[in-house]
PDB file of C-alpha atoms in Angstrom:
ATOM      1  CA  LEU A   7      69.446  71.721 102.583  1.00  0.00           C
ATOM      2  CA  LEU A   8      73.228  71.117 102.616  1.00  0.00           C
ATOM      3  CA  LEU A   9      73.603  71.423  98.989  1.00  0.00           C
ATOM      4  CA  HIS A  10      71.643  74.932  99.114  1.00  0.00           C
ATOM      5  CA  THR A  11      73.839  76.099 102.169  1.00  0.00           C
ATOM      6  CA  ILE A  12      77.203  74.910 101.132  1.00  0.00           C
ATOM      7  CA  ASP A  13      78.079  78.327  99.451  1.00  0.00           C
ATOM      8  CA  TYR A  14      76.476  80.399 102.331  1.00  0.00           C
ATOM      9  CA  ALA A  15      79.697  81.441 103.743  1.00  0.00           C
ATOM     10  CA  ALA A  16      80.935  82.838 100.535  1.00  0.00           C
ATOM     11  CA  CYS A  17      78.392  85.620 100.967  1.00  0.00           C
ATOM     12  CA  LEU A  18      79.858  86.798 104.222  1.00  0.00           C
ATOM     13  CA  ARG A  19      82.442  89.396 104.269  1.00  0.00           C
ATOM     14  CA  HIS A  20      83.192  90.104 107.867  1.00  0.00           C
ATOM     15  CA  SER A  21      81.761  86.930 109.762  1.00  0.00           C
ATOM     16  CA  LYS A  22      82.856  83.366 109.985  1.00  0.00           C
ATOM     17  CA  ALA A  23      79.782  81.131 109.466  1.00  0.00           C
ATOM     18  CA  VAL A  24      79.372  78.069 111.950  1.00  0.00           C
ATOM     19  CA  LEU A  25      77.086  75.647 110.449  1.00  0.00           C
ATOM     20  CA  TYR A  26      75.836  72.280 111.873  1.00  0.00           C
ATOM     21  CA  ALA A  27      72.609  70.626 110.569  1.00  0.00           C
ATOM     22  CA  ASP A  28      70.013  73.510 110.458  1.00  0.00           C
ATOM     23  CA  ASP A  29      71.921  75.546 112.986  1.00  0.00           C
ATOM     24  CA  THR A  30      73.902  78.642 111.644  1.00  0.00           C
ATOM     25  CA  ALA A  31      75.850  80.791 113.986  1.00  0.00           C
ATOM     26  CA  LEU A  32      77.868  83.957 112.626  1.00  0.00           C
ATOM     27  CA  LEU A  33      80.936  85.007 114.525  1.00  0.00           C
ATOM     28  CA  VAL A  34      82.201  88.718 114.202  1.00  0.00           C
ATOM     29  CA  SER A  35      85.332  89.860 115.755  1.00  0.00           C
ATOM     30  CA  HIS A  36      86.572  93.318 116.246  1.00  0.00           C
ATOM     31  CA  HIS A  37      88.433  95.265 119.182  1.00  0.00           C
ATOM     32  CA  SER A  38      85.596  98.059 118.773  1.00  0.00           C
ATOM     33  CA  LEU A  39      82.269  96.925 119.631  1.00  0.00           C
ATOM     34  CA  GLU A  40      80.647  99.501 117.467  1.00  0.00           C
ATOM     35  CA  GLU A  41      82.697  98.382 114.290  1.00  0.00           C
ATOM     36  CA  ALA A  42      81.620  94.849 114.964  1.00  0.00           C
ATOM     37  CA  GLU A  43      78.059  95.901 114.920  1.00  0.00           C
ATOM     38  CA  LEU A  44      78.395  97.504 111.752  1.00  0.00           C
ATOM     39  CA  LEU A  45      80.159  94.636 110.383  1.00  0.00           C
ATOM     40  CA  ALA A  46      77.582  92.199 111.879  1.00  0.00           C
ATOM     41  CA  ASN A  47      74.669  94.531 110.192  1.00  0.00           C
ATOM     42  CA  ASN A  48      76.499  94.272 106.888  1.00  0.00           C
ATOM     43  CA  ASP A  49      76.737  90.416 106.738  1.00  0.00           C
ATOM     44  CA  LEU A  50      73.112  90.239 107.899  1.00  0.00           C
ATOM     45  CA  LYS A  51      71.935  92.007 104.861  1.00  0.00           C
ATOM     46  CA  ASN A  52      74.206  89.747 102.973  1.00  0.00           C
ATOM     47  CA  THR A  53      72.407  86.718 104.653  1.00  0.00           C
ATOM     48  CA  ILE A  54      68.838  88.042 103.706  1.00  0.00           C
ATOM     49  CA  THR A  55      70.042  88.560 100.256  1.00  0.00           C
ATOM     50  CA  TRP A  56      71.408  85.065  99.883  1.00  0.00           C
ATOM     51  CA  PHE A  57      68.456  83.519 101.417  1.00  0.00           C
ATOM     52  CA  ASN A  58      66.135  85.273  99.081  1.00  0.00           C
ATOM     53  CA  CYS A  59      68.260  84.248  96.087  1.00  0.00           C
ATOM     54  CA  ASN A  60      68.188  80.571  97.232  1.00  0.00           C
ATOM     55  CA  LYS A  61      64.288  80.574  97.791  1.00  0.00           C
ATOM     56  CA  LEU A  62      64.987  79.629 101.452  1.00  0.00           C
ATOM     57  CA  VAL A  63      63.316  80.992 104.590  1.00  0.00           C
ATOM     58  CA  LEU A  64      65.130  82.321 107.744  1.00  0.00           C
ATOM     59  CA  ASN A  65      63.138  81.938 110.940  1.00  0.00           C
ATOM     60  CA  ILE A  66      63.934  85.427 112.354  1.00  0.00           C
ATOM     61  CA  LYS A  67      61.645  84.945 115.614  1.00  0.00           C
ATOM     62  CA  LYS A  68      64.329  82.244 116.423  1.00  0.00           C
ATOM     63  CA  THR A  69      67.254  84.622 115.588  1.00  0.00           C
ATOM     64  CA  LYS A  70      68.994  86.067 118.620  1.00  0.00           C
ATOM     65  CA  PHE A  71      72.554  87.497 119.154  1.00  0.00           C
ATOM     66  CA  ILE A  72      75.026  87.431 122.062  1.00  0.00           C
ATOM     67  CA  VAL A  73      77.923  90.092 122.549  1.00  0.00           C
ATOM     68  CA  PHE A  74      81.009  88.360 123.906  1.00  0.00           C
ATOM     69  CA  ALA A  75      82.890  91.125 126.272  1.00  0.00           C
ATOM     70  CA  SER A  76      83.801  92.026 129.552  1.00  0.00           C
ATOM     71  CA  ASP A  77      80.964  93.213 132.060  1.00  0.00           C
ATOM     72  CA  ARG A  78      82.339  96.860 131.891  1.00  0.00           C
ATOM     73  CA  LYS A  79      82.483  97.085 128.004  1.00  0.00           C
ATOM     74  CA  GLN A  80      78.768  95.376 127.811  1.00  0.00           C
ATOM     75  CA  GLN A  81      77.333  98.118 130.274  1.00  0.00           C
ATOM     76  CA  SER A  82      78.542 101.158 128.180  1.00  0.00           C
ATOM     77  CA  PHE A  83      77.373  99.652 124.875  1.00  0.00           C
ATOM     78  CA  THR A  84      74.066  99.120 123.266  1.00  0.00           C
ATOM     79  CA  CYS A  85      73.840  96.902 120.039  1.00  0.00           C
ATOM     80  CA  ASN A  86      71.380  97.068 117.533  1.00  0.00           C
ATOM     81  CA  LEU A  87      71.399  94.329 114.914  1.00  0.00           C
ATOM     82  CA  HIS A  88      68.495  94.113 112.228  1.00  0.00           C
ATOM     83  CA  LEU A  89      67.693  91.261 109.860  1.00  0.00           C
ATOM     84  CA  GLY A  90      65.449  91.857 106.903  1.00  0.00           C
ATOM     85  CA  GLY A  91      64.159  95.299 108.631  1.00  0.00           C
ATOM     86  CA  LEU A  92      63.369  93.589 111.886  1.00  0.00           C
ATOM     87  CA  HIS A  93      65.265  94.077 115.193  1.00  0.00           C
ATOM     88  CA  ILE A  94      67.153  91.093 116.469  1.00  0.00           C
ATOM     89  CA  ASP A  95      66.970  90.264 120.163  1.00  0.00           C
ATOM     90  CA  GLN A  96      69.950  90.554 122.336  1.00  0.00           C
ATOM     91  CA  VAL A  97      70.505  87.806 124.923  1.00  0.00           C
ATOM     92  CA  ASN A  98      72.894  87.325 127.756  1.00  0.00           C
ATOM     93  CA  THR A  99      72.879  83.551 127.572  1.00  0.00           C
ATOM     94  CA  TYR A 100      72.342  81.394 124.535  1.00  0.00           C
ATOM     95  CA  LYS A 101      72.256  77.485 124.251  1.00  0.00           C
ATOM     96  CA  TYR A 102      74.020  76.317 121.182  1.00  0.00           C
ATOM     97  CA  LEU A 103      74.535  72.684 120.338  1.00  0.00           C
ATOM     98  CA  GLY A 104      73.792  71.930 123.998  1.00  0.00           C
ATOM     99  CA  ILE A 105      76.134  74.443 125.733  1.00  0.00           C
ATOM    100  CA  THR A 106      74.987  77.531 127.393  1.00  0.00           C
ATOM    101  CA  LEU A 107      77.030  80.243 126.401  1.00  0.00           C
ATOM    102  CA  ASP A 108      77.418  83.239 128.686  1.00  0.00           C
ATOM    103  CA  SER A 109      77.998  86.864 127.208  1.00  0.00           C
ATOM    104  CA  THR A 110      80.982  87.375 129.763  1.00  0.00           C
ATOM    105  CA  LEU A 111      82.241  83.623 129.055  1.00  0.00           C
ATOM    106  CA  HIS A 112      81.677  82.461 132.368  1.00  0.00           C
ATOM    107  CA  TRP A 113      80.676  78.817 132.894  1.00  0.00           C
ATOM    108  CA  ALA A 114      78.119  79.465 135.661  1.00  0.00           C
ATOM    109  CA  PRO A 115      75.005  79.326 133.461  1.00  0.00           C
ATOM    110  CA  HIS A 116      76.061  76.240 131.734  1.00  0.00           C
ATOM    111  CA  ILE A 117      76.917  74.216 134.857  1.00  0.00           C
ATOM    112  CA  ASP A 118      73.537  75.368 136.415  1.00  0.00           C
ATOM    113  CA  GLU A 119      71.974  73.547 133.510  1.00  0.00           C
ATOM    114  CA  LEU A 120      74.324  70.652 133.820  1.00  0.00           C
ATOM    115  CA  CYS A 121      73.392  70.331 137.573  1.00  0.00           C
ATOM    116  CA  LYS A 122      69.717  70.367 137.041  1.00  0.00           C
ATOM    117  CA  LYS A 123      70.253  67.662 134.508  1.00  0.00           C
ATOM    118  CA  LEU A 124      72.272  65.492 136.573  1.00  0.00           C
ATOM    119  CA  THR A 125      70.185  65.982 139.834  1.00  0.00           C
ATOM    120  CA  PHE A 126      67.074  64.636 137.702  1.00  0.00           C
ATOM    121  CA  GLY A 127      69.641  61.780 136.691  1.00  0.00           C
ATOM    122  CA  CYS A 128      70.542  61.028 140.147  1.00  0.00           C
ATOM    123  CA  PHE A 129      66.761  60.707 141.442  1.00  0.00           C
ATOM    124  CA  SER A 130      66.041  58.454 138.469  1.00  0.00           C
ATOM    125  CA  LEU A 131      68.904  56.187 139.160  1.00  0.00           C
ATOM    126  CA  VAL A 132      67.945  55.764 142.786  1.00  0.00           C
ATOM    127  CA  LYS A 133      64.420  55.111 141.738  1.00  0.00           C
ATOM    128  CA  ALA A 134      65.416  52.610 139.010  1.00  0.00           C
ATOM    129  CA  ARG A 135      67.963  50.780 141.218  1.00  0.00           C
ATOM    130  CA  LYS A 136      65.023  48.877 142.898  1.00  0.00           C
ATOM    131  CA  HIS A 137      63.790  47.698 139.440  1.00  0.00           C
ATOM    132  CA  PHE A 138      66.555  47.123 137.274  1.00  0.00           C
ATOM    133  CA  SER A 139      69.906  44.767 136.861  1.00  0.00           C
ATOM    134  CA  LYS A 140      73.453  46.333 137.263  1.00  0.00           C
ATOM    135  CA  GLN A 141      73.788  46.129 133.490  1.00  0.00           C
ATOM    136  CA  THR A 142      70.573  48.199 132.902  1.00  0.00           C
ATOM    137  CA  LEU A 143      71.596  50.856 135.391  1.00  0.00           C
ATOM    138  CA  ARG A 144      74.696  51.177 133.660  1.00  0.00           C
ATOM    139  CA  MET A 145      72.864  51.795 130.433  1.00  0.00           C
ATOM    140  CA  ILE A 146      70.826  54.479 132.167  1.00  0.00           C
ATOM    141  CA  TYR A 147      73.965  56.102 133.327  1.00  0.00           C
ATOM    142  CA  PHE A 148      75.512  56.227 130.249  1.00  0.00           C
ATOM    143  CA  GLY A 149      72.276  57.690 128.756  1.00  0.00           C
ATOM    144  CA  VAL A 150      71.560  60.125 131.373  1.00  0.00           C
ATOM    145  CA  PHE A 151      74.989  61.190 132.877  1.00  0.00           C
ATOM    146  CA  HIS A 152      77.917  60.217 130.670  1.00  0.00           C
ATOM    147  CA  THR A 153      76.495  62.133 127.727  1.00  0.00           C
ATOM    148  CA  HIS A 154      76.176  65.360 129.540  1.00  0.00           C
ATOM    149  CA  LEU A 155      79.544  65.203 131.366  1.00  0.00           C
ATOM    150  CA  THR A 156      81.364  64.480 128.203  1.00  0.00           C
ATOM    151  CA  LEU A 157      79.560  66.858 125.797  1.00  0.00           C
ATOM    152  CA  ILE A 158      82.003  69.565 126.010  1.00  0.00           C
ATOM    153  CA  VAL A 159      85.116  67.511 126.123  1.00  0.00           C
ATOM    154  CA  LEU A 160      84.282  65.559 122.958  1.00  0.00           C
ATOM    155  CA  ASN A 161      82.945  68.543 121.093  1.00  0.00           C
ATOM    156  CA  HIS A 162      86.244  70.823 121.708  1.00  0.00           C
TER     157      HIS A 162
END
């Protein structure tokens, strides 16, 4: 798939493509939300054309979009994006590569998800300490806690 998608970014005129394995994110930036919507729809048309030419199938059902803007700007704007004639659902939060992104760029949704994972990890570690050596508990810590705590730091 990498050989097929390596030239995908060249078909985009207004977006920056972020490709990781089989995940693709398009980033469109403009001071006007209305203009950003037009630019995004233009590149979505280019995306469909590129996929069709390369005999690839895009899972439109899994395709979502998020608008990053202040609360005030978002309340006064309705964005409509389409891909292959189908409406794309807008979301307020989206999990991308393990990080929960919020439309107002607040960390609360990501921290909530992280706390849930770490709470489960604490429970597991307390139960495990009765049955495993310190070395095994250390391995559990690195598998359950450390990876979640360092994910953002290592990726950025």
